[in-house]
Each structure stands twice: as C-alpha cells, then as structure tokens.
Amino acid sequence: MRLIVSIVLGWLVLLAPQCFAAPVGGFDWPLQPRPAVVRAFDKPERDWLPGHRGVDLGGSPGQQVLAAGDGTVAFAGTVAGKPVLSIDHAGGLRTTYEPVKSSLPLGRRVIRGMQIGVLQSGHDRCPVGACLHWGLRRGHDYLDPLGLVRRAPIRLQPLVSESLRGSG
C-alpha cells in the first residue's frame, strides 16, 4: 500500500504545473499594495483557441507598475495599439505587463520592485479604473503568473490508510 501511495504522490509532483518551478520568493506582485485578481488565468487547450493567457490585476490609472523579479527588458513597444513591456528572467521565464507606458530601453537590467512604468486605462473587460494584464511564459508555454507570488510552497501530505494506522 505504501508503494502505491508513493507512486501516486510521485506522479502528482511530476504532473504539477510548471509555474511552481520558478524560485519562490524571487518574485513579487507588480502592483502595490497587493492587488485584487479581477480575471484569472485560463490556458486554452490549443495555442490558437480562446483563453486568458495571464491574469488581470485591479489598479488605477497612473499607478506605478513594478518589476515582478530581476531581469532584462526584452520588449518595450505597442501591440494592437496598447503599450506593452516584457522582461526576461532567469530560468527562461518572461513576464509581460500591459497596458503599461514605459521609457525603459531594450536590454535594461531591472530588479524586483523597481518601477518599470505606469499603468494606463483602457484594458478590455476591466471592471475597475485600470487593470494590469500580467502574463508569464516559459518558451512558448503560457503559465499562471500567480504561481510566482505564492508564498508557501505546496506540500503533499502522505495518505495513511485507517487499516495501516493500527498495524504498526
């Protein structure tokens, strides 16, 4: 029975979302104080299908946007008429922030908590003054960025059958 439980737990760890492979504690929220999540991550089954490839965080127009982690500016420009900033981090991670007006040049090193721009209004389906769309990718795989800011690592507890408890 213990062998079966060990095998099942091993598979659960292997199949856990990749977003937890990021170093816990190396990242922080891109808005302060800690914002409300107004729209959750919804990864599509296929790249071309609809979904939500990030999270929307509630903010206000003109609010400072902070680097979630140490990295290098990989993109600063306009996509579909909206200002976007992307930062490359260790481990092949890339965070993206939109709509964010920024004057940072490509290649600029940033550290966690550094102001990288200012939140703009106009994000679609935003129920508050302004929403920051915060995305995370590793290569071409979209991940849930909330995995970067979870403070407590997930720990799986062993399952103990009632019949095994008394058999010492």
Coordinates of C-alpha atoms in Angstrom, one line a residue:
M1 CA 0.0 0.0 0.0
R2 CA 2.8 2.4 0.9
L3 CA 4.4 1.7 -2.5
I4 CA 1.2 2.6 -4.3
V5 CA 0.9 5.9 -2.3
S6 CA 4.5 6.8 -3.1
I7 CA 3.9 6.1 -6.8
V8 CA 0.8 8.3 -6.8
L9 CA 2.5 11.1 -5.0
G10 CA 5.5 10.9 -7.3
W11 CA 3.2 11.3 -10.3
L12 CA 1.4 14.2 -8.8
V13 CA 4.7 16.0 -8.3
L14 CA 5.8 15.3 -11.8
L15 CA 2.5 16.5 -13.2
A16 CA 2.3 19.7 -11.1
P17 CA 2.1 22.9 -13.1
Q18 CA 5.4 24.3 -14.4
C19 CA 4.7 27.7 -12.8
F20 CA 5.8 26.2 -9.5
A21 CA 9.3 25.5 -10.9
A22 CA 10.1 29.2 -10.6
P23 CA 12.0 30.2 -7.5
V24 CA 9.5 31.0 -4.7
G25 CA 10.5 34.3 -3.1
G26 CA 12.3 35.7 -6.1
F27 CA 9.2 37.4 -7.4
D28 CA 6.6 39.8 -6.0
W29 CA 3.4 41.5 -7.1
P30 CA 3.8 44.0 -9.9
L31 CA 1.3 46.4 -8.2
Q32 CA 1.4 47.6 -4.6
P33 CA -0.5 47.2 -2.4
R34 CA -1.3 43.6 -3.3
P35 CA -4.0 44.0 -5.9
A36 CA -7.2 42.1 -6.4
V37 CA -7.2 39.5 -9.2
V38 CA -10.2 40.6 -11.3
R39 CA -9.7 37.9 -14.0
A40 CA -8.0 34.6 -13.6
F41 CA -5.6 32.7 -15.9
D42 CA -7.4 30.4 -18.3
K43 CA -5.0 28.5 -20.5
P44 CA -6.5 27.3 -23.8
E45 CA -6.3 23.7 -24.7
R46 CA -4.5 24.7 -28.0
D47 CA -2.5 27.8 -28.8
W48 CA -5.0 29.1 -31.3
L49 CA -8.1 28.7 -29.1
P50 CA -9.5 31.4 -26.9
G51 CA -8.5 31.7 -23.3
H52 CA -6.8 34.2 -21.0
R53 CA -3.1 33.9 -21.1
G54 CA -2.4 35.9 -17.9
V55 CA -4.2 37.5 -15.0
D56 CA -5.8 40.9 -14.8
L57 CA -5.0 42.8 -11.6
G58 CA -7.1 45.7 -10.4
G59 CA -5.4 49.0 -10.2
S60 CA -5.8 52.7 -11.0
P61 CA -4.7 54.8 -14.0
G62 CA -1.2 56.3 -13.4
Q63 CA -0.3 53.7 -10.7
Q64 CA 3.3 52.6 -10.6
V65 CA 4.0 49.2 -12.2
L66 CA 6.9 47.3 -10.6
A67 CA 9.2 44.6 -11.9
A68 CA 7.9 41.3 -10.5
G69 CA 11.5 39.9 -10.5
D70 CA 15.1 40.7 -11.5
G71 CA 15.6 40.6 -15.3
T72 CA 16.2 42.4 -18.6
V73 CA 13.8 44.4 -20.7
A74 CA 13.1 42.2 -23.7
F75 CA 10.3 44.2 -25.4
A76 CA 9.0 47.7 -24.9
G77 CA 6.5 48.9 -27.5
T78 CA 3.0 48.8 -28.8
V79 CA 1.0 45.7 -29.6
A80 CA -2.5 46.1 -31.1
G81 CA -2.5 49.8 -30.1
K82 CA -1.6 49.1 -26.4
P83 CA 1.7 49.8 -24.6
V84 CA 3.4 46.5 -23.6
L85 CA 6.6 45.8 -21.6
S86 CA 8.2 42.3 -21.3
I87 CA 11.0 41.3 -19.0
D88 CA 13.2 38.2 -19.4
H89 CA 14.1 36.4 -16.1
A90 CA 16.4 33.5 -15.2
G91 CA 15.2 30.0 -16.0
G92 CA 13.7 31.1 -19.4
L93 CA 10.8 32.9 -17.8
R94 CA 9.3 36.1 -19.4
T95 CA 6.8 38.3 -17.7
T96 CA 4.6 40.7 -19.7
Y97 CA 2.8 43.9 -18.5
E98 CA 0.0 45.6 -20.4
P99 CA -1.1 48.4 -20.8
V100 CA 2.0 50.0 -19.3
K101 CA 3.6 53.1 -20.5
S102 CA 7.4 52.8 -20.0
S103 CA 10.5 54.6 -21.1
L104 CA 12.9 51.7 -20.4
P105 CA 15.1 50.7 -23.3
L106 CA 15.6 47.2 -24.5
G107 CA 18.4 45.4 -22.6
R108 CA 17.9 47.5 -19.4
R109 CA 18.5 45.5 -16.3
V110 CA 15.7 45.7 -13.7
I111 CA 15.4 44.4 -10.2
R112 CA 12.4 43.2 -8.3
G113 CA 10.3 46.1 -7.0
M114 CA 11.8 48.7 -9.4
Q115 CA 9.3 50.9 -11.2
I116 CA 9.1 49.8 -14.8
G117 CA 6.2 52.0 -16.0
V118 CA 2.8 53.5 -15.3
L119 CA -0.5 51.7 -15.6
Q120 CA -2.8 53.0 -18.3
S121 CA -6.6 52.7 -18.5
G122 CA -8.3 51.0 -21.4
H123 CA -7.8 47.3 -20.8
D124 CA -10.8 45.4 -22.2
R125 CA -13.4 44.0 -19.7
C126 CA -11.8 45.8 -16.8
P127 CA -14.4 46.3 -14.0
V128 CA -12.2 48.9 -12.1
G129 CA -10.4 52.1 -13.1
A130 CA -7.5 50.3 -14.7
C131 CA -6.4 46.7 -15.0
L132 CA -2.9 45.3 -15.4
H133 CA -2.7 42.3 -17.6
W134 CA 0.2 40.3 -16.2
G135 CA 1.4 37.4 -18.2
L136 CA 4.1 34.7 -17.8
R137 CA 5.7 32.4 -20.4
R138 CA 8.5 29.8 -20.5
G139 CA 9.4 29.5 -24.2
H140 CA 6.0 29.2 -26.0
D141 CA 4.2 27.8 -23.0
Y142 CA 1.9 30.2 -21.1
L143 CA 1.9 29.8 -17.3
D144 CA -0.2 31.3 -14.5
P145 CA 1.8 34.2 -13.1
L146 CA 0.2 33.8 -9.7
G147 CA 2.5 30.8 -9.2
L148 CA 5.3 33.3 -8.9
V149 CA 3.9 35.1 -5.9
R150 CA 2.6 32.2 -3.8
R151 CA 4.5 32.4 -0.6
A152 CA 4.0 28.9 0.7
P153 CA 5.2 26.0 -1.4
I154 CA 2.7 23.3 -2.0
R155 CA 3.5 20.3 0.2
L156 CA 1.8 16.9 -0.4
Q157 CA 1.0 15.0 2.7
P158 CA 1.2 11.2 2.7
L159 CA -2.1 9.3 2.7
V160 CA -2.3 6.9 5.6
S161 CA -5.0 4.2 5.4
E162 CA -7.0 3.6 8.5
S163 CA -6.1 -0.1 8.3
L164 CA -2.4 0.7 8.4
R165 CA -2.6 3.0 11.4
G166 CA -3.4 0.2 13.8
S167 CA -1.0 -2.4 12.3
G168 CA 2.2 -0.5 13.4

